[in-house]
Short mmCIF file of C-alpha atoms in Angstrom, two decimals:
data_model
loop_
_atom_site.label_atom_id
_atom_site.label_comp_id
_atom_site.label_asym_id
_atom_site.label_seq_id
_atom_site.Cartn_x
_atom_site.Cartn_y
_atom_site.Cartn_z
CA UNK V 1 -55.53 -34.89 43.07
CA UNK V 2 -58.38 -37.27 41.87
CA UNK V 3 -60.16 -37.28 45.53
CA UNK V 4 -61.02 -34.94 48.75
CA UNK V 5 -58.49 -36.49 50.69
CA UNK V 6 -56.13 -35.34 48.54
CA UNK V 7 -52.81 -36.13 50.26
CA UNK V 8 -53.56 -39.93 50.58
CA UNK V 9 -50.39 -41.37 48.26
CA UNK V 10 -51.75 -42.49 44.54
CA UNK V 11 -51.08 -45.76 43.50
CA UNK V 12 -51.16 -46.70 39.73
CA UNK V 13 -51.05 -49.97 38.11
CA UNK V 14 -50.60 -50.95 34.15
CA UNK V 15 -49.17 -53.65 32.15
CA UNK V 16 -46.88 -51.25 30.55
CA UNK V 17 -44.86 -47.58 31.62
CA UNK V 18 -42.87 -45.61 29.96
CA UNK V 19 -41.08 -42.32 31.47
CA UNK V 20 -38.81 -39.96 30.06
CA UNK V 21 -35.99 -38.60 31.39
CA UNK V 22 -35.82 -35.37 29.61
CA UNK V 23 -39.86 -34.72 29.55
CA UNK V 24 -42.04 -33.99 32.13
CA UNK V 25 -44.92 -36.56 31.31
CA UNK V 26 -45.01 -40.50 31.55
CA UNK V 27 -47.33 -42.71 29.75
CA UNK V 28 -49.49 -45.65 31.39
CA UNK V 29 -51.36 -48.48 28.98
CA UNK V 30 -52.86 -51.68 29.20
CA UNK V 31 -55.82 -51.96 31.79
CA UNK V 32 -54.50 -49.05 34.07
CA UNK V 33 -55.91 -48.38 37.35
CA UNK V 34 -55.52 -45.46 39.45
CA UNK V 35 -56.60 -45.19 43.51
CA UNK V 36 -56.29 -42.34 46.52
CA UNK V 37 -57.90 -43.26 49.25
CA UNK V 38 -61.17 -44.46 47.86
CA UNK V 39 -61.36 -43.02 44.20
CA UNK V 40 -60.60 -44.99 41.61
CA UNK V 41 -60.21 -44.29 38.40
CA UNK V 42 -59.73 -47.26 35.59
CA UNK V 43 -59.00 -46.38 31.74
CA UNK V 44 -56.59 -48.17 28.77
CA UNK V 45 -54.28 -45.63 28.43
CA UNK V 46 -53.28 -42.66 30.95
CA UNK V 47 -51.18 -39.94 30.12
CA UNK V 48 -49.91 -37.93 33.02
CA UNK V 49 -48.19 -34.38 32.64
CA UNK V 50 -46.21 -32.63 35.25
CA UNK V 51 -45.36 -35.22 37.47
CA UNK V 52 -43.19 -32.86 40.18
CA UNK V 53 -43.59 -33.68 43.67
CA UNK V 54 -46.07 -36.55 43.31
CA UNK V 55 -48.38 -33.94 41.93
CA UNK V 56 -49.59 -34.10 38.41
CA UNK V 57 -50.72 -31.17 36.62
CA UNK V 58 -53.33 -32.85 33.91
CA UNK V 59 -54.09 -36.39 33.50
CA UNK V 60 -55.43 -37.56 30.14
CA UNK V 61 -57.38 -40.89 30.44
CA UNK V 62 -58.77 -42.26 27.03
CA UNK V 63 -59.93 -44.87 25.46
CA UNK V 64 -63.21 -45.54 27.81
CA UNK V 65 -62.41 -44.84 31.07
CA UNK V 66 -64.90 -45.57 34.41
CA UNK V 67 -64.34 -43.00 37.97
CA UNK V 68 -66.08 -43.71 41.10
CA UNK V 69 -65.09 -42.37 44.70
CA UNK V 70 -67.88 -43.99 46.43
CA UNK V 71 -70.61 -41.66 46.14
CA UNK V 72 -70.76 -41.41 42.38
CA UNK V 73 -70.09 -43.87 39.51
CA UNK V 74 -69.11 -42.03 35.75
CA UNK V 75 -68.19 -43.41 32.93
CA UNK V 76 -67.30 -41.99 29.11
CA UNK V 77 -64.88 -42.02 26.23
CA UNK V 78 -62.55 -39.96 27.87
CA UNK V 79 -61.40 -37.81 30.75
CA UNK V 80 -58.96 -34.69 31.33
CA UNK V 81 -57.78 -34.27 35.11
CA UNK V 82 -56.48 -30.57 35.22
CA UNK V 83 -55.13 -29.76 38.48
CA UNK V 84 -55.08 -26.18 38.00
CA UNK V 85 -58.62 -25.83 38.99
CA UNK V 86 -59.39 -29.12 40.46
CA UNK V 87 -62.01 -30.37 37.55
CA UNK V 88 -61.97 -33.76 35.41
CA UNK V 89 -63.68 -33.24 32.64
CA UNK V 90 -65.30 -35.88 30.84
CA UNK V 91 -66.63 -36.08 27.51
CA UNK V 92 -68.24 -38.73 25.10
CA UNK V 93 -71.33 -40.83 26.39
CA UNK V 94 -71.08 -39.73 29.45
CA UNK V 95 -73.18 -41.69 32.40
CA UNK V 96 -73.02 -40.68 35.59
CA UNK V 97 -75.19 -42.49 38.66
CA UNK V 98 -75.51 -41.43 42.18
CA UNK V 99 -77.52 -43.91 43.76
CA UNK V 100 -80.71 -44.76 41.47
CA UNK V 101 -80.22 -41.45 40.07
CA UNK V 102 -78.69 -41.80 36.87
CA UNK V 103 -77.99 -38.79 34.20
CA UNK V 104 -76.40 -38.70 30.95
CA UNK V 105 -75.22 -36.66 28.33
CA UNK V 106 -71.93 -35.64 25.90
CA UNK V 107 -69.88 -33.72 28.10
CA UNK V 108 -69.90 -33.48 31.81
CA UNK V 109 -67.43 -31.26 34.39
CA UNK V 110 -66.67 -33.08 38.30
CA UNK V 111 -65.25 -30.62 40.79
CA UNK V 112 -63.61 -32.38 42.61
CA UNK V 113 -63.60 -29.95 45.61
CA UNK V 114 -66.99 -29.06 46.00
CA UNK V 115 -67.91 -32.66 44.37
CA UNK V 116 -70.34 -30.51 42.04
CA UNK V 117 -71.07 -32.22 38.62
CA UNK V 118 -72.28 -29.78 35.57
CA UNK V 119 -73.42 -31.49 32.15
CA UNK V 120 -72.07 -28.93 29.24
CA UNK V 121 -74.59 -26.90 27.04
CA UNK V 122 -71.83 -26.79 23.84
CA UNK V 123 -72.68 -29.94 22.78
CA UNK V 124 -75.88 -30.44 20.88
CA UNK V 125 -76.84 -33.89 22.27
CA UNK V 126 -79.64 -33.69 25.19
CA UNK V 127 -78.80 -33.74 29.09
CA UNK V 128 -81.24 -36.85 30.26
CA UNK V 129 -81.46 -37.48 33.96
CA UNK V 130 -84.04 -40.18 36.23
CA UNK V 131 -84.59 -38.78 39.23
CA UNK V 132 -86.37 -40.06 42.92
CA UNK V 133 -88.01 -38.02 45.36
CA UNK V 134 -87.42 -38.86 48.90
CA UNK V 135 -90.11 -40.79 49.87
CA UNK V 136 -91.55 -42.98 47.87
CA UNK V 137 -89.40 -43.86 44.84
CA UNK V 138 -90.71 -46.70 42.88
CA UNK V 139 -87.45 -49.18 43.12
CA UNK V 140 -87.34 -49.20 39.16
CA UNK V 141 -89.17 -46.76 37.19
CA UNK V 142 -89.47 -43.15 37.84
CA UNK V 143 -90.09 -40.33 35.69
CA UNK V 144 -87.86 -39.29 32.72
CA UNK V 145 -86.68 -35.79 32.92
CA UNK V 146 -84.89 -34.17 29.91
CA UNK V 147 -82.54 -31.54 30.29
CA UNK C 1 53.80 -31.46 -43.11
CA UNK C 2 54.29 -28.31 -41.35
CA UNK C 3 53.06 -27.90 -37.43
CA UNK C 4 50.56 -25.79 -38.60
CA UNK C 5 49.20 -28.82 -40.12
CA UNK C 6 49.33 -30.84 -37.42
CA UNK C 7 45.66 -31.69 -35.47
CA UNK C 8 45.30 -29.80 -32.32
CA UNK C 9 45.97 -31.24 -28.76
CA UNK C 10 42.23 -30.97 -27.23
CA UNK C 11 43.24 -31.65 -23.77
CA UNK C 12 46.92 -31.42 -22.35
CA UNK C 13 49.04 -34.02 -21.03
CA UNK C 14 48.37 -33.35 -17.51
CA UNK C 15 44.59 -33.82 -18.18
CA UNK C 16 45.20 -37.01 -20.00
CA UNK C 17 47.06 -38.46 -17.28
CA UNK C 18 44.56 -38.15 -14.79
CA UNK C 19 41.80 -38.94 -16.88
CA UNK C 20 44.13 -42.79 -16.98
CA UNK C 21 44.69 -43.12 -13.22
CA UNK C 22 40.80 -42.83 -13.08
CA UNK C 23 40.15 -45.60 -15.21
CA UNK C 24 42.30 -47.44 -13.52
CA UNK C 25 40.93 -46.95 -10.27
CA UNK C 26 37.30 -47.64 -11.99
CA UNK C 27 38.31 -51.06 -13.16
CA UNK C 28 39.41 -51.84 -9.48
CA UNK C 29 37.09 -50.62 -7.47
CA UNK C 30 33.62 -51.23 -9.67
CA UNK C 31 33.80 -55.17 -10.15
CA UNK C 32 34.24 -55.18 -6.30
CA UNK C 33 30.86 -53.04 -5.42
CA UNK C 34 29.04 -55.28 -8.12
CA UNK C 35 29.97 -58.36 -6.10
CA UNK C 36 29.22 -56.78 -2.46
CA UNK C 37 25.80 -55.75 -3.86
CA UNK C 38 25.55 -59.43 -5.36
CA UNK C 39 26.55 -61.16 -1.57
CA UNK C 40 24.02 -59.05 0.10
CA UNK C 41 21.02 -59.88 -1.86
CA UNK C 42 21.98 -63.42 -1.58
CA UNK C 43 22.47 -63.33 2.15
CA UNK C 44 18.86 -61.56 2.64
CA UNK C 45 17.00 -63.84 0.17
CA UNK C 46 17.81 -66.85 2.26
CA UNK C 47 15.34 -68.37 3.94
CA UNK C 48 15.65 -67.81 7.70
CA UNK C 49 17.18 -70.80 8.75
CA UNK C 50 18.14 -69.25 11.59
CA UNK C 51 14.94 -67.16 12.84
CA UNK C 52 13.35 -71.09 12.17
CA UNK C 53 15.55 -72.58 14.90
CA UNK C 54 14.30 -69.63 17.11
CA UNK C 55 10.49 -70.81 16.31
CA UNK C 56 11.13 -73.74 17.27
CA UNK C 57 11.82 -73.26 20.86
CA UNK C 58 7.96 -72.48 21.42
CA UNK C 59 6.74 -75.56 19.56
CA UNK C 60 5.93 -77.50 22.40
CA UNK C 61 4.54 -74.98 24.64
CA UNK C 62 1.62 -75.85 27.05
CA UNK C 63 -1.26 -73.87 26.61
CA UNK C 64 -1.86 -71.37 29.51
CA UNK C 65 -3.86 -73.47 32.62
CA UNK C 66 -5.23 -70.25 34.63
CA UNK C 67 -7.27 -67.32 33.79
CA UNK C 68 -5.43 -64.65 32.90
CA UNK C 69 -6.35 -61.60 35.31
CA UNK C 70 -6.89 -57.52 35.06
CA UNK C 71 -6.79 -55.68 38.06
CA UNK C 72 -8.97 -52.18 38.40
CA UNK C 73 -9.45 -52.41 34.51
CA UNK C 74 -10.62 -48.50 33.85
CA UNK C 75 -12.02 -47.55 30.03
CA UNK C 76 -13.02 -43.95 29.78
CA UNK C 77 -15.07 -43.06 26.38
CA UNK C 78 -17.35 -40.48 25.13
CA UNK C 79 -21.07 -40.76 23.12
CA UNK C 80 -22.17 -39.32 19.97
CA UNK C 81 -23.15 -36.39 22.50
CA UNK C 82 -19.72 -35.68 23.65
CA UNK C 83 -21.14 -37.15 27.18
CA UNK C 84 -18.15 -38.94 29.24
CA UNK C 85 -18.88 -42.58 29.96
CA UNK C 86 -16.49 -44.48 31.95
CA UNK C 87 -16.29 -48.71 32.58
CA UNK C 88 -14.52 -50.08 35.21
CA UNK C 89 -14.33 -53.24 37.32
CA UNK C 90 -12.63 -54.87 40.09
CA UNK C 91 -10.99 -57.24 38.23
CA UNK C 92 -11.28 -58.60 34.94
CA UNK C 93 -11.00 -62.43 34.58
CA UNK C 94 -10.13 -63.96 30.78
CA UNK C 95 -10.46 -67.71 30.56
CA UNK C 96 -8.07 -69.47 28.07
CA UNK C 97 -11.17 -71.91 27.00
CA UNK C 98 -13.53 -68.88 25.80
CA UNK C 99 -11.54 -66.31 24.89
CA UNK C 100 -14.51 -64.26 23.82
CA UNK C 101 -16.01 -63.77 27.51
CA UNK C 102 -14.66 -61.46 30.43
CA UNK C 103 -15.66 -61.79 33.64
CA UNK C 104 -16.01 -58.61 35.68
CA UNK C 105 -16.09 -58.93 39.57
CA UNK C 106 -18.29 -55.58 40.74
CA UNK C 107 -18.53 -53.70 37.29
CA UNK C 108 -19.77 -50.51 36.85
CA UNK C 109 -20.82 -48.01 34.27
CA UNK C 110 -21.20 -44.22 34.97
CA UNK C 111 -22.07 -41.45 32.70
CA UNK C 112 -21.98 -38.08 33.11
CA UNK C 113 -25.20 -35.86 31.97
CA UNK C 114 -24.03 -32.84 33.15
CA UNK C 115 -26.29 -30.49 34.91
CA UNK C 116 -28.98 -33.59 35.01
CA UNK C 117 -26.27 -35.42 37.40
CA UNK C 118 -25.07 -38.68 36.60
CA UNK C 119 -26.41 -42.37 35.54
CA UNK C 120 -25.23 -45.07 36.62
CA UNK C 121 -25.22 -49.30 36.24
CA UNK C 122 -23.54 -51.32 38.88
CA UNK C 123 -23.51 -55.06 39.85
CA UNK C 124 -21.50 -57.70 41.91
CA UNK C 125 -20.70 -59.73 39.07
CA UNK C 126 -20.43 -59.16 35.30
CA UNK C 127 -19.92 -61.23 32.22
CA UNK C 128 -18.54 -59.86 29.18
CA UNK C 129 -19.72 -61.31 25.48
CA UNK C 130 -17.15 -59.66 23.12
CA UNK C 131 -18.74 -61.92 20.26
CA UNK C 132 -22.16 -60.58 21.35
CA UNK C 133 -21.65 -57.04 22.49
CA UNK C 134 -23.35 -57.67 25.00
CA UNK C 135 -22.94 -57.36 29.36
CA UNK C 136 -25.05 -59.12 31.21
CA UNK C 137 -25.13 -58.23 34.99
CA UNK C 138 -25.75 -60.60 37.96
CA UNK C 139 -26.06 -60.24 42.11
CA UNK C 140 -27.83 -57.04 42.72
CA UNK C 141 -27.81 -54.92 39.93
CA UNK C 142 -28.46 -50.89 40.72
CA UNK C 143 -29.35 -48.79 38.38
CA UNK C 144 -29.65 -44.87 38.82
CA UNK C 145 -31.86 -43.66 36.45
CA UNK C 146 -33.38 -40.02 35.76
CA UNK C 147 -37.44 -40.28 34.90
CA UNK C 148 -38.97 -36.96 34.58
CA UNK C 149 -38.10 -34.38 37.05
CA UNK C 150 -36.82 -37.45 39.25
CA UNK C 151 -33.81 -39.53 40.45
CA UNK C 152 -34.92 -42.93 40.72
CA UNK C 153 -32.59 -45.58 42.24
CA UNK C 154 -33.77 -48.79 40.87
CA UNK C 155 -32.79 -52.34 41.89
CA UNK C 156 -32.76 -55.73 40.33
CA UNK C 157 -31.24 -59.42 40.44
CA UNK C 158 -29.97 -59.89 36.79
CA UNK C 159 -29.67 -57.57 33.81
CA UNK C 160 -28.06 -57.48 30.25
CA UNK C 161 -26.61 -54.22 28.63
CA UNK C 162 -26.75 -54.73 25.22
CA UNK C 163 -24.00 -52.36 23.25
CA UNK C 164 -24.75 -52.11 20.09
CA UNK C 165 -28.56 -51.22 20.73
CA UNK C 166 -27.89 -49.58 23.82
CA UNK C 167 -30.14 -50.57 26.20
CA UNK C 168 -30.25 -51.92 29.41
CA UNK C 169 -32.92 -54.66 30.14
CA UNK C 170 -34.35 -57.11 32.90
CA UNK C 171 -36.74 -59.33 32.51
CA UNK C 172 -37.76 -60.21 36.67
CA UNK C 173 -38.39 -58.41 39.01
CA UNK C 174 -37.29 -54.72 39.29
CA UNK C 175 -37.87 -52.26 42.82
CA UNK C 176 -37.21 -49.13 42.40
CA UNK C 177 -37.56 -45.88 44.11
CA UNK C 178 -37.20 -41.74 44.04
CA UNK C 179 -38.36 -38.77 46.36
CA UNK C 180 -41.68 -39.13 44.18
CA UNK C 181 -42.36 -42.55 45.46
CA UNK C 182 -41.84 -46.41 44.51
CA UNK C 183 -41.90 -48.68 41.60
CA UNK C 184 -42.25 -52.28 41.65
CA UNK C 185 -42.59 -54.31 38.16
CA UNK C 186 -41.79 -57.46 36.33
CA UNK C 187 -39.15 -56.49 33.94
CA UNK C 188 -37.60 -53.17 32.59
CA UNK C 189 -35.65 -51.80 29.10
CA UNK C 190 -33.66 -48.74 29.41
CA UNK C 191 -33.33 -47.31 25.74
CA UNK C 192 -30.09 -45.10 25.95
CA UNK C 193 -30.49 -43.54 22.81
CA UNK C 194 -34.31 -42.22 23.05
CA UNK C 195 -33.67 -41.52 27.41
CA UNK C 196 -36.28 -43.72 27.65
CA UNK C 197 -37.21 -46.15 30.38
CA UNK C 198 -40.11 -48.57 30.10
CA UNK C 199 -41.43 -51.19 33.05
CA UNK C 200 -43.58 -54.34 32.53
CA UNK C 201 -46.65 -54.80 34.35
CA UNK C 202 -45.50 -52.07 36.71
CA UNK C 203 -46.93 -50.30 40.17
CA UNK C 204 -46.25 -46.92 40.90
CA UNK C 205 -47.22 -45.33 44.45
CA UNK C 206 -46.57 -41.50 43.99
CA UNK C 207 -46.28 -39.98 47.49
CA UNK C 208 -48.51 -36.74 47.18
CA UNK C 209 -46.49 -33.84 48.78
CA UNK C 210 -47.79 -30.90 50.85
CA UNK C 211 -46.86 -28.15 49.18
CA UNK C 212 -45.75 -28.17 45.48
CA UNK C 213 -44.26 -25.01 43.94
CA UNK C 214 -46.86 -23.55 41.08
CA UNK C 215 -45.76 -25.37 37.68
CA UNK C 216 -48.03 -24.63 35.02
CA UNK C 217 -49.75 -27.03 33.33
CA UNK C 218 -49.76 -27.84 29.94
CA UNK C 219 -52.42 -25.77 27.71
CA UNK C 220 -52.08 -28.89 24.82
CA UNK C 221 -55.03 -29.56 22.88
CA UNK C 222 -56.60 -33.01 23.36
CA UNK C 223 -56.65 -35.28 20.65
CA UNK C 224 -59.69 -34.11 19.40
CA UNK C 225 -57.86 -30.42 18.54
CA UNK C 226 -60.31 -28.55 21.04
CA UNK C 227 -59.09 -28.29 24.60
CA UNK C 228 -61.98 -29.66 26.91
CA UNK C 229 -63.25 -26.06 28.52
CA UNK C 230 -64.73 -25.97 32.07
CA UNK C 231 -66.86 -23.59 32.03
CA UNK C 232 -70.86 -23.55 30.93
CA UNK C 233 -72.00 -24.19 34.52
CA UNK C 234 -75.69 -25.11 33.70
CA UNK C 235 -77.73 -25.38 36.97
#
């Protein structure tokens, strides 16, 4: 699901749900908030597929949605959960920060296994990243780096 | 004048004779059907004087004090989809003073879906709007309710079932829960017609299970027509 621990029950909260009985997807909108264990993820609307077992197989969140788990904070227009290989890919200004690092760019894949983070070459816009070295990182400016 | 002259006979005397008793019998008998026709007609155009008297008796009847009272009431219907439905109470309870409302002691409405099982509404108490259409539900409603792949039993204090729009909604608080997990909200409308269910301000806690069979999912293109790819692993 959305974090390592991925047995920890999800909890999901919006001012409105609607469920089908005779499809296999339900709809969330109105300031929806997922959480396992200590990801969150927060978006307008939330479309969840294949909801067997407490599992879902893909989870659309549009409309500007924001993911942290602790470690990393990202934020864009949109993001696609696909549980078939464990990725949430987000696309449209797309900021991710870790720390002071902070990198942005158009489209941007999370594994959420290895917690690996990939910005996409497809799209045309530039990869931008500010990075720190260990040791002595000015607390507010660094060094630009374009990707 | 010779015989020969003579007109001839045209019927003979035998013949006439009978033809003479006939008309003799005619002149009896018809004046006496024309007057039993006459006496009937008259007798059935009067005004019942008689059924009036009968009337009468009632005039001054009291109007019924007590409810009047169905036991086990049982309707059995089908939908547009050839899907059984059947209502049935307890009792049904019709007061005298608002003869447009039934109460129902421990109503309840099933329907059959076939292989998908079957739906249910139950409650302790019931009221019944014929002027409305409309049944609205008190004292721990239950409602069993397919969502998805799931069964979910949901519970609630009051609800209405409205019959001509089909839907079942409540607007407090609503618990619910299914092998998938719980659901607590502020108000619910189930819309019959569309099998849809939607909750106000709702929580969900899906219990993640250990082992899921494979189901595959979806390959639907986003919104934006391309389907967001994975790959392109830039280092």
């Amino acid at each position: 699901q959305f974090s390592q621990n991925s047995n920890a029950p999800i909890d999901i909260t919006g001012a409105q749900f609607e469920a089908f009985q005779n499809e296999d997807y339900a709809l969330w909108t109105g300031d929806v908030q997922v959480v396992q264990g200590e990801v969150i993820l927060t978006a307008p609307q939330l479309k969840i597929y294949g909801i067997g077992g407490g599992r879902f197989n893909r989870v659309d969140a549009t409309g500007g949605i924001r993911y942290t788990n602790g470690l990393e904070a990202i934020s864009g227009d949109r993001a696609v959960y696909r549980k078939e290989n464990e990725t949430i890919v987000v696309t449209g200004n797309v900021v991710v920060v870790q720390g002071r690092q902070v990198m942005t760019g158009q489209q941007m894949t999370y594994y959420l296994d290895t917690g690996k983070i990939v910005f996409n070459k497809e799209t045309k816009a530039r990869v931008r990243g500010v990075f720190f070295t260990e040791d002595n990182a000015p607390s507010n400016s660094g060094p630009a780096t374009e990707g | 004048m010779k015989k020969t002259d003579l007109p001839e006979r045209r019927c003979s005397r035998r013949q006439a004779r009978r033809h003479s008793a006939l008309v003799r019998t005619a002149r009896l008998v018809l004046p006496v059907f024309i007057v039993g026709i006459a006496s009937t007609y008259v007798v059935m155009a009067t005004p019942q004087t008689v059924d009036r008297t009968f009337a009468n008796q009632f005039e001054n009847l009291d109007m019924a004090t007590e409810d009047m009272r169905l036991d086990k009431p049982r309707f059995v219907g089908e939908d547009a989809a050839g899907r059984t439905f059947e209502l049935l109470a307890a009792a049904a309870k019709q007061s005298p003073d608002a003869p447009d409302l039934v109460a129902l002691d421990n109503p309840e409405a099933f329907k059959d879906l076939g292989d998908q099982g079957r739906e249910y509404i139950k409650a302790l108490e019931g009221l019944y709007s014929a002027e409305n259409k409309t049944v609205d539900l008190r004292n721990n409603v239950q409602i069993h309710q397919g969502i998805g792949s799931d069964d979910f039993e949901l519970t609630t204090e009051t609800g209405k079932i409205a019959l001509e729009d089909r839907t079942f909604s409540s607007d407090v608080q609503v618990f619910g829960k299914s092998s998938q997990g719980t659901i607590s909200a502020e108000g619910m409308t189930a819309y019959r017609d569309e099998d849809k269910v939607v909750f106000r301000n709702a929580h969900m806690r899906y219990n993640v299970s250990e082992e899921t069979e494979e189901t595959d999912s979806p390959e639907e293109n986003d919104d934006t027509g391309n389907v967001p790819s994975d790959d392109g692993d830039s280092e």
